[in-house]
mmCIF file with all atom_site columns, C-alpha atoms in Angstrom:
data_model
loop_
_atom_site.group_PDB
_atom_site.id
_atom_site.type_symbol
_atom_site.label_atom_id
_atom_site.label_alt_id
_atom_site.label_comp_id
_atom_site.label_asym_id
_atom_site.label_entity_id
_atom_site.label_seq_id
_atom_site.pdbx_PDB_ins_code
_atom_site.Cartn_x
_atom_site.Cartn_y
_atom_site.Cartn_z
_atom_site.occupancy
_atom_site.B_iso_or_equiv
_atom_site.pdbx_formal_charge
_atom_site.auth_seq_id
_atom_site.auth_comp_id
_atom_site.auth_asym_id
_atom_site.auth_atom_id
_atom_site.pdbx_PDB_model_num
ATOM 1   C CA . MET A 1 1   ? -0.387  -6.574  16.416  1.00 64.00 ? 1   MET A CA 1
ATOM 2   C CA . GLY A 1 2   ? -1.332  -7.109  13.062  1.00 85.00 ? 2   GLY A CA 1
ATOM 3   C CA . MET A 1 3   ? -3.045  -4.713  10.205  1.00 86.00 ? 3   MET A CA 1
ATOM 4   C CA . SER A 1 4   ? -6.608  -3.236  10.500  1.00 93.00 ? 4   SER A CA 1
ATOM 5   C CA . SER A 1 5   ? -9.194  -4.278  8.411   1.00 94.00 ? 5   SER A CA 1
ATOM 6   C CA . THR A 1 6   ? -9.070  -0.704  6.742   1.00 95.00 ? 6   THR A CA 1
ATOM 7   C CA . GLU A 1 7   ? -4.870  -1.024  6.577   1.00 96.00 ? 7   GLU A CA 1
ATOM 8   C CA . ARG A 1 8   ? -5.290  -4.560  5.075   1.00 97.00 ? 8   ARG A CA 1
ATOM 9   C CA . LEU A 1 9   ? -7.618  -3.270  2.333   1.00 97.00 ? 9   LEU A CA 1
ATOM 10  C CA . ARG A 1 10  ? -5.581  -0.022  1.381   1.00 97.00 ? 10  ARG A CA 1
ATOM 11  C CA . ALA A 1 11  ? -2.741  -2.410  1.054   1.00 98.00 ? 11  ALA A CA 1
ATOM 12  C CA . ALA A 1 12  ? -4.492  -4.771  -1.127  1.00 98.00 ? 12  ALA A CA 1
ATOM 13  C CA . VAL A 1 13  ? -5.732  -1.945  -3.228  1.00 98.00 ? 13  VAL A CA 1
ATOM 14  C CA . ALA A 1 14  ? -2.157  -0.766  -3.377  1.00 98.00 ? 14  ALA A CA 1
ATOM 15  C CA . ALA A 1 15  ? -0.529  -3.888  -4.564  1.00 98.00 ? 15  ALA A CA 1
ATOM 16  C CA . LEU A 1 16  ? -3.185  -4.835  -7.106  1.00 98.00 ? 16  LEU A CA 1
ATOM 17  C CA . MET A 1 17  ? -2.592  -1.211  -8.514  1.00 97.00 ? 17  MET A CA 1
ATOM 18  C CA . GLN A 1 18  ? 1.217   -1.707  -8.662  1.00 96.00 ? 18  GLN A CA 1
ATOM 19  C CA . LEU A 1 19  ? 1.039   -5.260  -9.936  1.00 96.00 ? 19  LEU A CA 1
ATOM 20  C CA . THR A 1 20  ? -1.530  -4.289  -12.624 1.00 97.00 ? 20  THR A CA 1
ATOM 21  C CA . GLY A 1 21  ? -0.271  -0.742  -13.664 1.00 95.00 ? 21  GLY A CA 1
ATOM 22  C CA . ASP A 1 22  ? -3.506  0.877   -12.668 1.00 97.00 ? 22  ASP A CA 1
ATOM 23  C CA . THR A 1 23  ? -3.346  4.403   -11.366 1.00 97.00 ? 23  THR A CA 1
ATOM 24  C CA . GLN A 1 24  ? -5.935  6.272   -9.236  1.00 97.00 ? 24  GLN A CA 1
ATOM 25  C CA . ALA A 1 25  ? -7.490  7.799   -12.277 1.00 97.00 ? 25  ALA A CA 1
ATOM 26  C CA . SER A 1 26  ? -8.129  4.409   -13.630 1.00 96.00 ? 26  SER A CA 1
ATOM 27  C CA . LEU A 1 27  ? -9.320  2.759   -10.282 1.00 97.00 ? 27  LEU A CA 1
ATOM 28  C CA . ALA A 1 28  ? -11.822 6.402   -10.263 1.00 98.00 ? 28  ALA A CA 1
ATOM 29  C CA . ALA A 1 29  ? -13.218 5.223   -13.439 1.00 97.00 ? 29  ALA A CA 1
ATOM 30  C CA . VAL A 1 30  ? -14.085 2.233   -12.474 1.00 96.00 ? 30  VAL A CA 1
ATOM 31  C CA . LEU A 1 31  ? -15.244 3.487   -9.265  1.00 97.00 ? 31  LEU A CA 1
ATOM 32  C CA . GLY A 1 32  ? -17.100 6.313   -10.725 1.00 97.00 ? 32  GLY A CA 1
ATOM 33  C CA . VAL A 1 33  ? -15.320 9.004   -8.616  1.00 97.00 ? 33  VAL A CA 1
ATOM 34  C CA . ASP A 1 34  ? -12.663 11.388  -9.527  1.00 97.00 ? 34  ASP A CA 1
ATOM 35  C CA . GLN A 1 35  ? -8.938  10.447  -8.646  1.00 98.00 ? 35  GLN A CA 1
ATOM 36  C CA . THR A 1 36  ? -8.974  13.156  -5.345  1.00 98.00 ? 36  THR A CA 1
ATOM 37  C CA . GLN A 1 37  ? -11.476 10.364  -3.842  1.00 98.00 ? 37  GLN A CA 1
ATOM 38  C CA . VAL A 1 38  ? -9.427  7.526   -4.468  1.00 98.00 ? 38  VAL A CA 1
ATOM 39  C CA . SER A 1 39  ? -6.423  9.416   -2.898  1.00 98.00 ? 39  SER A CA 1
ATOM 40  C CA . ARG A 1 40  ? -8.373  10.137  -0.034  1.00 98.00 ? 40  ARG A CA 1
ATOM 41  C CA . ARG A 1 41  ? -9.432  6.336   0.508   1.00 97.00 ? 41  ARG A CA 1
ATOM 42  C CA . GLN A 1 42  ? -6.185  5.270   -0.079  1.00 97.00 ? 42  GLN A CA 1
ATOM 43  C CA . SER A 1 43  ? -4.410  7.618   2.540   1.00 97.00 ? 43  SER A CA 1
ATOM 44  C CA . GLY A 1 44  ? -7.165  6.937   4.795   1.00 96.00 ? 44  GLY A CA 1
ATOM 45  C CA . THR A 1 45  ? -8.976  10.376  4.908   1.00 97.00 ? 45  THR A CA 1
ATOM 46  C CA . ALA A 1 46  ? -11.923 8.650   3.689   1.00 97.00 ? 46  ALA A CA 1
ATOM 47  C CA . ALA A 1 47  ? -13.153 5.365   4.118   1.00 96.00 ? 47  ALA A CA 1
ATOM 48  C CA . TRP A 1 48  ? -13.608 2.543   1.288   1.00 97.00 ? 48  TRP A CA 1
ATOM 49  C CA . SER A 1 49  ? -17.335 1.458   1.089   1.00 97.00 ? 49  SER A CA 1
ATOM 50  C CA . LEU A 1 50  ? -18.698 -1.873  0.725   1.00 97.00 ? 50  LEU A CA 1
ATOM 51  C CA . ASP A 1 51  ? -20.195 -1.149  -2.682  1.00 97.00 ? 51  ASP A CA 1
ATOM 52  C CA . ASP A 1 52  ? -16.302 0.139   -3.662  1.00 98.00 ? 52  ASP A CA 1
ATOM 53  C CA . CYS A 1 53  ? -15.036 -3.336  -2.075  1.00 98.00 ? 53  CYS A CA 1
ATOM 54  C CA . ASP A 1 54  ? -17.444 -5.097  -4.510  1.00 98.00 ? 54  ASP A CA 1
ATOM 55  C CA . ALA A 1 55  ? -16.405 -3.006  -7.675  1.00 98.00 ? 55  ALA A CA 1
ATOM 56  C CA . ILE A 1 56  ? -12.744 -3.285  -6.818  1.00 98.00 ? 56  ILE A CA 1
ATOM 57  C CA . ALA A 1 57  ? -12.899 -6.893  -6.769  1.00 98.00 ? 57  ALA A CA 1
ATOM 58  C CA . ALA A 1 58  ? -15.063 -7.345  -9.736  1.00 98.00 ? 58  ALA A CA 1
ATOM 59  C CA . HIS A 1 59  ? -12.735 -5.187  -11.515 1.00 98.00 ? 59  HIS A CA 1
ATOM 60  C CA . TYR A 1 60  ? -9.677  -7.100  -10.791 1.00 98.00 ? 60  TYR A CA 1
ATOM 61  C CA . GLY A 1 61  ? -11.523 -10.192 -11.065 1.00 98.00 ? 61  GLY A CA 1
ATOM 62  C CA . ILE A 1 62  ? -11.123 -11.692 -8.010  1.00 98.00 ? 62  ILE A CA 1
ATOM 63  C CA . ASP A 1 63  ? -13.410 -12.525 -5.005  1.00 98.00 ? 63  ASP A CA 1
ATOM 64  C CA . VAL A 1 64  ? -14.098 -9.528  -2.503  1.00 98.00 ? 64  VAL A CA 1
ATOM 65  C CA . LEU A 1 65  ? -13.083 -11.901 0.763   1.00 98.00 ? 65  LEU A CA 1
ATOM 66  C CA . ASP A 1 66  ? -9.662  -12.353 -1.246  1.00 98.00 ? 66  ASP A CA 1
ATOM 67  C CA . LEU A 1 67  ? -9.309  -8.234  -1.614  1.00 98.00 ? 67  LEU A CA 1
ATOM 68  C CA . LEU A 1 68  ? -10.352 -8.004  2.160   1.00 97.00 ? 68  LEU A CA 1
ATOM 69  C CA . ALA A 1 69  ? -7.709  -10.707 3.082   1.00 97.00 ? 69  ALA A CA 1
ATOM 70  C CA . GLY A 1 70  ? -5.026  -8.262  2.415   1.00 97.00 ? 70  GLY A CA 1
ATOM 71  C CA . PRO A 1 71  ? -2.334  -7.590  0.030   1.00 98.00 ? 71  PRO A CA 1
ATOM 72  C CA . THR A 1 72  ? -0.578  -10.939 -0.463  1.00 97.00 ? 72  THR A CA 1
ATOM 73  C CA . ARG A 1 73  ? -4.084  -13.090 -1.121  1.00 98.00 ? 73  ARG A CA 1
ATOM 74  C CA . ALA A 1 74  ? -5.498  -10.831 -3.213  1.00 98.00 ? 74  ALA A CA 1
ATOM 75  C CA . CYS A 1 75  ? -1.768  -10.861 -5.239  1.00 97.00 ? 75  CYS A CA 1
ATOM 76  C CA . GLU A 1 76  ? -1.651  -14.304 -5.411  1.00 97.00 ? 76  GLU A CA 1
ATOM 77  C CA . VAL A 1 77  ? -5.063  -14.802 -6.501  1.00 97.00 ? 77  VAL A CA 1
ATOM 78  C CA . LEU A 1 78  ? -4.845  -12.258 -9.605  1.00 97.00 ? 78  LEU A CA 1
ATOM 79  C CA . SER A 1 79  ? -5.024  -13.962 -12.974 1.00 96.00 ? 79  SER A CA 1
ATOM 80  C CA . ALA A 1 80  ? -1.474  -13.679 -14.886 1.00 94.00 ? 80  ALA A CA 1
ATOM 81  C CA . ASP A 1 81  ? -3.496  -12.110 -17.728 1.00 94.00 ? 81  ASP A CA 1
ATOM 82  C CA . ARG A 1 82  ? -4.091  -9.189  -15.477 1.00 93.00 ? 82  ARG A CA 1
ATOM 83  C CA . ARG A 1 83  ? -0.222  -8.808  -14.294 1.00 93.00 ? 83  ARG A CA 1
ATOM 84  C CA . ARG A 1 84  ? 1.701   -5.791  -15.949 1.00 89.00 ? 84  ARG A CA 1
ATOM 85  C CA . THR A 1 85  ? 4.689   -7.553  -17.644 1.00 81.00 ? 85  THR A CA 1
ATOM 86  C CA . VAL A 1 86  ? 7.999   -5.842  -17.527 1.00 69.00 ? 86  VAL A CA 1
ATOM 87  C CA . PRO A 1 87  ? 9.686   -4.685  -20.831 1.00 66.00 ? 87  PRO A CA 1
ATOM 88  C CA . ARG A 1 88  ? 12.247  -7.508  -21.877 1.00 60.00 ? 88  ARG A CA 1
ATOM 89  C CA . ARG A 1 89  ? 15.039  -4.713  -21.913 1.00 61.00 ? 89  ARG A CA 1
ATOM 90  C CA . ARG A 1 90  ? 14.394  -4.024  -18.520 1.00 56.00 ? 90  ARG A CA 1
ATOM 91  C CA . ALA A 1 91  ? 13.943  -7.274  -17.341 1.00 54.00 ? 91  ALA A CA 1
ATOM 92  C CA . ALA A 1 92  ? 17.750  -8.298  -18.850 1.00 57.00 ? 92  ALA A CA 1
ATOM 93  C CA . ALA A 1 93  ? 19.141  -4.758  -17.600 1.00 58.00 ? 93  ALA A CA 1
ATOM 94  C CA . GLU A 1 94  ? 18.149  -6.302  -13.889 1.00 61.00 ? 94  GLU A CA 1
ATOM 95  C CA . ALA A 1 95  ? 19.553  -9.824  -14.517 1.00 59.00 ? 95  ALA A CA 1
ATOM 96  C CA . PRO A 1 96  ? 22.330  -10.776 -12.474 1.00 64.00 ? 96  PRO A CA 1
ATOM 97  C CA . LYS A 1 97  ? 25.879  -10.823 -14.098 1.00 62.00 ? 97  LYS A CA 1
ATOM 98  C CA . GLY A 1 98  ? 26.651  -14.353 -16.132 1.00 60.00 ? 98  GLY A CA 1
ATOM 99  C CA . ALA A 1 99  ? 22.916  -14.862 -16.479 1.00 56.00 ? 99  ALA A CA 1
ATOM 100 C CA . ARG A 1 100 ? 22.708  -12.290 -19.330 1.00 50.00 ? 100 ARG A CA 1
ATOM 101 C CA . GLN A 1 101 ? 22.994  -14.078 -23.013 1.00 49.00 ? 101 GLN A CA 1
#
């Protein structure tokens, strides 16, 4: 069976945070709560509210329905300028041998 709506939302938030480099503390600031509240919501011990979903979607510049659709969709619609960039040195170090210049 697939993920529940709650699991899909938590996964989408985690994926967006990873892709953008956001921390729980930075997301907490957007929501007007403290970091422990974001941690509790991400761990499943507290629930995300619909107002939280609206604020998260607005923060990432995506539609709330894309957020609720899950991590794949949420990350697909995230604009390129919101994505964290990999430092050039690290990217070069991870390139396959023979691909380095």
